Tab-separated table of C-alpha atoms in Angstrom:
chain	number	residue	atom	x	y	z
A	1	MET	CA	-20.136	15.914	12.877
A	2	GLN	CA	-22.822	14.792	10.672
A	3	GLY	CA	-20.961	16.811	7.829
A	4	PHE	CA	-18.043	14.692	8.568
A	5	ALA	CA	-20.222	11.422	8.631
A	6	GLY	CA	-21.349	12.590	5.333
A	7	ILE	CA	-17.381	13.248	4.231
A	8	SER	CA	-16.958	9.697	4.997
A	9	LEU	CA	-19.475	8.454	3.566
A	10	PHE	CA	-18.509	10.356	0.431
A	11	SER	CA	-15.135	9.112	0.604
A	12	VAL	CA	-16.346	5.658	0.360
A	13	PHE	CA	-18.644	6.198	-2.771
A	14	LEU	CA	-16.023	7.994	-4.288
A	15	LEU	CA	-13.373	5.315	-4.335
A	16	MET	CA	-15.852	2.647	-5.406
A	17	ALA	CA	-16.888	5.113	-8.249
A	18	LEU	CA	-13.648	6.110	-9.752
A	19	GLY	CA	-13.261	2.388	-10.494
A	20	LEU	CA	-16.421	1.862	-12.099
A	21	ALA	CA	-16.815	5.393	-13.844
A	22	ILE	CA	-13.799	4.225	-15.789
A	23	ILE	CA	-15.152	0.843	-16.600
A	24	PHE	CA	-18.501	2.319	-17.650
A	25	GLY	CA	-17.495	5.049	-19.352
A	26	GLN	CA	-14.443	3.669	-21.111
A	27	MET	CA	-16.385	0.436	-22.094
A	28	LYS	CA	-20.086	0.712	-21.372
A	29	VAL	CA	-19.776	-2.471	-19.133
A	30	ILE	CA	-22.364	-2.404	-16.478
A	31	ASN	CA	-20.051	-4.627	-14.125
A	32	MET	CA	-22.512	-6.286	-11.308
A	33	ALA	CA	-19.465	-7.695	-9.674
A	34	HIS	CA	-17.727	-4.452	-8.974
A	35	GLY	CA	-18.576	-4.564	-5.239
A	36	GLU	CA	-16.949	-8.423	-5.152
A	37	PHE	CA	-13.750	-6.660	-5.961
A	38	LEU	CA	-13.904	-4.477	-3.003
A	39	THR	CA	-14.668	-7.449	-0.887
A	40	ALA	CA	-11.527	-9.184	-2.705
A	41	GLY	CA	-9.438	-5.936	-1.443
A	42	SER	CA	-10.731	-6.220	1.948
A	43	TYR	CA	-10.184	-9.981	2.850
A	44	THR	CA	-6.392	-8.785	1.309
A	45	THR	CA	-6.111	-6.572	3.692
A	46	VAL	CA	-7.725	-8.632	6.720
A	47	LEU	CA	-5.146	-11.638	5.655
A	48	LEU	CA	-2.386	-9.477	5.446
A	49	SER	CA	-3.390	-8.364	8.969
A	50	ASP	CA	-3.890	-11.731	10.205
A	51	LEU	CA	-0.130	-12.732	8.958
A	52	VAL	CA	1.436	-9.759	10.178
A	53	THR	CA	0.102	-9.968	14.143
A	54	LYS	CA	0.798	-13.491	14.261
A	55	TYR	CA	4.344	-13.742	12.414
A	56	PHE	CA	5.553	-9.849	12.441
A	57	PRO	CA	4.034	-7.752	15.338
A	58	ALA	CA	6.713	-5.686	15.134
A	59	ALA	CA	5.601	-4.456	11.375
A	60	LEU	CA	2.261	-4.034	12.513
A	61	SER	CA	2.445	-0.146	12.133
A	62	TYR	CA	3.489	-0.443	8.520
A	63	TYR	CA	1.590	-3.022	7.330
A	64	PHE	CA	-1.627	-1.189	6.116
A	65	PHE	CA	0.308	0.476	3.227
A	66	ILE	CA	1.360	-2.812	1.729
A	67	ALA	CA	-1.807	-4.152	2.284
A	68	ILE	CA	-3.525	-1.404	-0.453
A	69	VAL	CA	-0.603	-2.077	-2.793
A	70	MET	CA	-1.604	-5.721	-2.162
A	71	ALA	CA	-5.319	-5.477	-2.157
A	72	PHE	CA	-4.956	-3.602	-5.712
A	73	ILE	CA	-2.546	-6.180	-7.120
A	74	VAL	CA	-5.286	-8.774	-6.611
A	75	ALA	CA	-8.376	-7.016	-7.701
A	76	PHE	CA	-6.377	-6.070	-10.748
A	77	LEU	CA	-5.544	-9.841	-11.403
A	78	LEU	CA	-9.172	-10.875	-10.470
A	79	GLY	CA	-10.672	-8.100	-13.405
A	80	TYR	CA	-8.056	-8.676	-15.916
A	81	ILE	CA	-8.502	-12.561	-15.725
A	82	LEU	CA	-12.766	-12.019	-15.970
A	83	GLU	CA	-12.173	-9.211	-18.640
A	84	LYS	CA	-9.873	-11.814	-20.577
A	85	TYR	CA	-11.942	-15.142	-20.276
A	86	ILE	CA	-15.939	-13.636	-19.896
A	87	VAL	CA	-16.408	-9.936	-20.394
A	88	SER	CA	-14.386	-9.267	-23.925
A	89	PHE	CA	-16.563	-12.163	-25.406
A	90	LEU	CA	-20.104	-9.807	-24.634
A	91	TYR	CA	-18.924	-6.494	-26.156
A	92	GLU	CA	-22.116	-4.535	-27.677
A	93	ARG	CA	-24.054	-6.960	-25.707
A	94	PRO	CA	-25.143	-4.826	-22.377
A	95	LEU	CA	-28.027	-7.110	-21.165
A	96	ASP	CA	-25.351	-10.397	-21.514
A	97	THR	CA	-22.813	-8.441	-19.475
A	98	LEU	CA	-25.100	-7.603	-16.932
A	99	LEU	CA	-26.347	-10.654	-16.356
A	100	ALA	CA	-22.739	-12.436	-16.513
A	101	THR	CA	-21.296	-9.976	-14.232
A	102	TRP	CA	-24.549	-10.359	-11.872
A	103	GLY	CA	-23.745	-14.147	-11.996
A	104	ILE	CA	-19.956	-13.854	-11.165
A	105	SER	CA	-20.771	-11.779	-8.557
A	106	MET	CA	-23.083	-14.508	-7.077
A	107	VAL	CA	-19.865	-16.620	-7.674
A	108	LEU	CA	-17.895	-14.613	-5.778
A	109	GLN	CA	-19.693	-14.039	-2.759
A	110	GLN	CA	-20.117	-17.677	-2.354
A	111	SER	CA	-16.204	-18.297	-2.757
A	112	PHE	CA	-15.526	-15.787	-0.151
A	113	ARG	CA	-18.296	-17.434	2.291
A	114	LEU	CA	-16.650	-20.908	1.685
A	115	ILE	CA	-12.939	-19.589	1.985
A	116	PHE	CA	-13.456	-16.819	4.989
A	117	GLY	CA	-16.593	-18.573	6.493
A	118	ALA	CA	-19.894	-16.546	6.592
A	119	ARG	CA	-19.152	-14.358	9.766
A	120	GLU	CA	-17.888	-10.837	9.831
A	121	ASP	CA	-14.463	-10.034	10.350
A	122	SER	CA	-12.235	-7.695	10.544
A	123	ALA	CA	-8.181	-5.851	10.260
A	124	THR	CA	-5.921	-5.353	13.068
A	125	MET	CA	-5.581	-1.257	12.776
A	126	PRO	CA	-2.156	0.320	13.745
A	127	ASP	CA	-2.039	2.495	16.132
A	128	TRP	CA	-1.529	5.390	14.341
A	129	LEU	CA	-5.026	4.913	12.715
A	130	MET	CA	-6.989	4.700	15.823
A	131	GLY	CA	-8.393	7.499	18.016
A	132	SER	CA	-9.575	10.856	17.394
A	133	TRP	CA	-8.368	14.454	16.750
A	134	SER	CA	-10.057	17.445	18.580
A	135	PRO	CA	-9.571	20.520	17.312
A	136	THR	CA	-12.254	21.993	19.931
A	137	GLU	CA	-13.587	20.843	23.076
A	138	THR	CA	-17.072	19.979	21.615
A	139	ILE	CA	-15.542	18.256	18.066
A	140	SER	CA	-14.285	15.022	17.905
A	141	ILE	CA	-12.825	13.797	14.454
A	142	PRO	CA	-12.243	10.127	13.955
A	143	ILE	CA	-8.519	10.017	12.157
A	144	ASN	CA	-9.468	6.716	10.611
A	145	GLY	CA	-12.228	8.842	8.834
A	146	MET	CA	-9.678	11.348	7.831
A	147	PHE	CA	-7.209	8.604	6.517
A	148	LEU	CA	-9.953	7.485	4.507
A	149	LEU	CA	-10.846	10.893	3.053
A	150	PHE	CA	-6.982	11.423	2.523
A	151	MET	CA	-7.307	7.888	0.362
A	152	SER	CA	-10.144	8.872	-1.917
A	153	VAL	CA	-8.381	12.502	-2.518
A	154	LEU	CA	-5.108	10.557	-3.403
A	155	MET	CA	-6.594	8.245	-5.427
A	156	THR	CA	-8.428	10.282	-7.651
A	157	PHE	CA	-5.307	12.413	-7.903
A	158	ILE	CA	-3.971	9.337	-9.473
A	159	VAL	CA	-6.624	8.702	-11.781
A	160	ILE	CA	-6.781	12.185	-13.187
A	161	MET	CA	-2.866	12.043	-13.690
A	162	LEU	CA	-3.225	8.682	-15.296
A	163	MET	CA	-6.229	9.635	-17.404
A	164	TYR	CA	-4.624	13.098	-18.615
A	165	ARG	CA	-0.920	12.788	-18.152
A	166	SER	CA	0.056	9.621	-19.204
A	167	ARG	CA	0.164	7.931	-22.563
A	168	TRP	CA	-2.585	4.972	-21.127
A	169	GLY	CA	-4.764	7.472	-20.652
A	170	LEU	CA	-4.399	8.929	-24.316
A	171	ARG	CA	-4.885	5.431	-25.548
A	172	VAL	CA	-8.206	5.212	-23.367
A	173	ARG	CA	-9.312	9.119	-24.665
A	174	ALA	CA	-8.581	8.072	-27.935
A	175	THR	CA	-10.721	4.635	-27.967
A	176	VAL	CA	-13.886	6.521	-25.811
A	177	GLN	CA	-13.922	9.181	-28.583
A	178	ASN	CA	-13.346	7.073	-31.365
A	179	ARG	CA	-12.529	3.330	-31.483
A	180	ASP	CA	-12.366	2.699	-35.526
A	181	MET	CA	-9.989	5.769	-35.779
A	182	ALA	CA	-8.222	4.338	-32.697
A	183	ASN	CA	-7.651	1.548	-34.253
A	184	ALA	CA	-6.414	2.687	-37.596
A	185	VAL	CA	-3.720	4.727	-35.891
A	186	GLY	CA	-2.283	1.470	-34.433
A	187	ILE	CA	-3.912	1.468	-30.980
A	188	ASN	CA	-4.375	-1.729	-29.946
A	189	SER	CA	-8.125	-0.821	-28.713
A	190	LYS	CA	-8.748	-4.643	-26.874
A	191	LYS	CA	-5.484	-4.521	-24.768
A	192	VAL	CA	-6.699	-0.653	-24.007
A	193	ASP	CA	-10.232	-2.591	-22.911
A	194	ARG	CA	-8.648	-5.387	-20.675
A	195	TRP	CA	-5.960	-3.061	-18.871
A	196	THR	CA	-8.941	-0.395	-18.199
A	197	PHE	CA	-11.042	-2.935	-16.747
A	198	ALA	CA	-8.522	-4.375	-14.644
A	199	MET	CA	-7.229	-0.804	-13.378
A	200	GLY	CA	-11.010	-0.204	-12.346
A	201	CYS	CA	-11.397	-3.528	-10.257
A	202	GLY	CA	-8.082	-2.661	-8.963
A	203	LEU	CA	-9.395	0.838	-7.828
A	204	ALA	CA	-12.084	-0.825	-5.857
A	205	GLY	CA	-9.745	-3.115	-4.337
A	206	VAL	CA	-7.911	-0.156	-3.297
A	207	ALA	CA	-11.465	1.042	-1.751
A	208	GLY	CA	-11.663	-2.432	0.261
A	209	ALA	CA	-8.673	-2.097	1.750
A	210	ALA	CA	-9.687	1.406	2.845
A	211	PHE	CA	-13.252	0.345	3.746
A	212	THR	CA	-11.693	-2.143	6.699
A	213	THR	CA	-10.651	0.866	8.433
A	214	ILE	CA	-14.179	2.011	9.062
A	215	GLY	CA	-15.948	-1.343	8.995
A	216	SER	CA	-16.045	-4.914	8.957
A	217	VAL	CA	-16.131	-7.614	6.220
A	218	SER	CA	-18.332	-9.888	4.978
A	219	PRO	CA	-18.993	-11.626	1.537
A	220	SER	CA	-21.630	-9.649	0.944
A	221	ALA	CA	-20.182	-6.289	1.909
A	222	GLY	CA	-19.315	-5.393	-1.457
A	223	SER	CA	-23.088	-5.712	-2.575
A	224	LEU	CA	-24.098	-3.565	-0.337
A	225	TYR	CA	-22.983	-0.418	-2.109
A	226	ILE	CA	-23.059	-1.631	-5.620
A	227	VAL	CA	-26.690	0.350	-6.686
A	228	ASP	CA	-25.577	3.502	-4.605
A	229	THR	CA	-22.296	3.192	-6.398
A	230	PHE	CA	-24.087	3.355	-9.649
A	231	ILE	CA	-26.458	6.082	-9.053
A	232	VAL	CA	-23.476	8.111	-8.332
A	233	VAL	CA	-21.618	6.849	-11.615
A	234	VAL	CA	-24.938	7.487	-13.459
A	235	PHE	CA	-25.791	11.161	-11.770
A	236	GLY	CA	-22.299	12.106	-12.306
A	237	GLY	CA	-22.607	11.544	-15.786
A	238	ALA	CA	-20.921	8.296	-17.502
A	239	GLY	CA	-17.437	8.378	-17.694
A	240	SER	CA	-16.534	12.369	-16.235
A	241	ILE	CA	-14.236	12.144	-13.259
A	242	LEU	CA	-15.124	15.167	-12.189
A	243	GLY	CA	-19.124	14.720	-12.567
A	244	THR	CA	-18.062	11.260	-10.435
A	245	ILE	CA	-16.546	13.594	-7.550
A	246	LEU	CA	-19.368	16.160	-7.247
A	247	SER	CA	-21.989	13.050	-7.399
A	248	SER	CA	-20.407	11.471	-4.820
A	249	PHE	CA	-20.087	14.675	-2.300
A	250	GLY	CA	-23.798	15.940	-3.439
A	251	ILE	CA	-25.142	12.506	-2.319
A	252	ALA	CA	-23.375	11.855	0.816
A	253	GLN	CA	-23.839	14.886	1.825
A	254	SER	CA	-27.653	15.045	1.572
A	255	GLN	CA	-28.146	12.052	2.979
A	256	SER	CA	-26.169	12.161	6.313
A	257	ILE	CA	-27.961	15.674	6.763
A	258	MET	CA	-31.363	13.767	5.813
A	259	GLU	CA	-30.506	11.334	8.287
A	260	PHE	CA	-30.099	13.779	11.099
A	261	PHE	CA	-33.969	14.548	10.989
A	262	LEU	CA	-35.141	11.886	9.413
A	263	THR	CA	-34.878	7.947	9.611
A	264	GLY	CA	-32.192	6.387	6.982
A	265	VAL	CA	-34.936	4.834	4.756
A	266	LEU	CA	-36.515	7.880	4.354
A	267	ALA	CA	-33.627	9.986	3.915
A	268	LYS	CA	-32.750	7.659	1.153
A	269	VAL	CA	-36.163	7.847	-0.526
A	270	PHE	CA	-35.798	11.698	-0.714
A	271	VAL	CA	-32.259	11.491	-2.217
A	272	LEU	CA	-33.149	9.043	-4.739
A	273	LEU	CA	-36.407	10.509	-5.706
A	274	SER	CA	-34.460	14.017	-6.214
A	275	ILE	CA	-31.936	12.427	-8.384
A	276	VAL	CA	-34.423	10.827	-10.670
A	277	GLY	CA	-36.873	14.085	-10.906
A	278	ILE	CA	-32.792	15.753	-11.822
A	279	LEU	CA	-32.080	12.621	-14.467
A	280	MET	CA	-35.779	13.415	-15.763
A	281	LEU	CA	-34.601	16.979	-16.959
A	282	ARG	CA	-30.789	16.005	-17.278
A	283	PRO	CA	-30.841	12.768	-18.835
A	284	GLN	CA	-26.983	13.086	-19.366
A	285	GLY	CA	-26.057	13.168	-15.782
A	286	LEU	CA	-24.195	16.275	-14.076
A	287	LEU	CA	-21.111	16.500	-16.596
A	288	ALA	CA	-21.316	14.195	-19.021
A	289	ASN	CA	-18.176	14.055	-21.818
A	290	LYS	CA	-18.414	15.298	-25.226
A	291	ILE	CA	-17.560	12.951	-27.537
A	292	ARG	CA	-17.031	13.572	-31.041
A	293	GLN	CA	-19.820	11.506	-33.496
């Protein structure tokens, strides 16, 4: 069971880190507001849940799939607007970008607090997401945890296909490897940046919808995971999807197993010290992308 708890944590880390890995790897933007896009996706799911429960109770079994799509669209649009009107003016200025996105995260948190209140809220889950599966008499695996794992695997597959089997992914990789040359051959790198940033935020929105299956949402829910998510991305190697997967799995499992023997705080301290030690020996992370200079 401790191992499956680690897998649930791995799923949350991976869903959050995928979008951040794309943004940080492609644009070198430290988006401190990334957690708030998760919160936006969670509140979108809660709102849709309330609407369906009140006006269309017969659709309660199916609404969650629509909620995932809506969470992506809302977070995508917020990210698109943020990149167009703020982040695009701060490229090549990482400290300014960090401060600006941190300020935006504060604004978004306060906006959530004013609109939805400070109390935690949760979505009504469909019946098929409730309960657990018992392969043996002593093992009981929660169905929502398995759904979370399925979502993380599905989103990872979609991101890999987009990055390596689509024209958008081809433009992204060309821009990362040599921005000037990409512009010279006709790729609009500014447009690529905007869509990449919005796509990363949309993935955080999907993570928010998935998050409602295992926990309640509050205005500061996303900020609780932002530090862990950055650690996952840096440890995995900026921009490396495979590194992000390995890093998410390693950190989540280590933390979960250590919590079985130690307190939660001590477990996190030991994991962080281990990561710092590894990064001192390998500063580029587990699997850094090779970029031709």
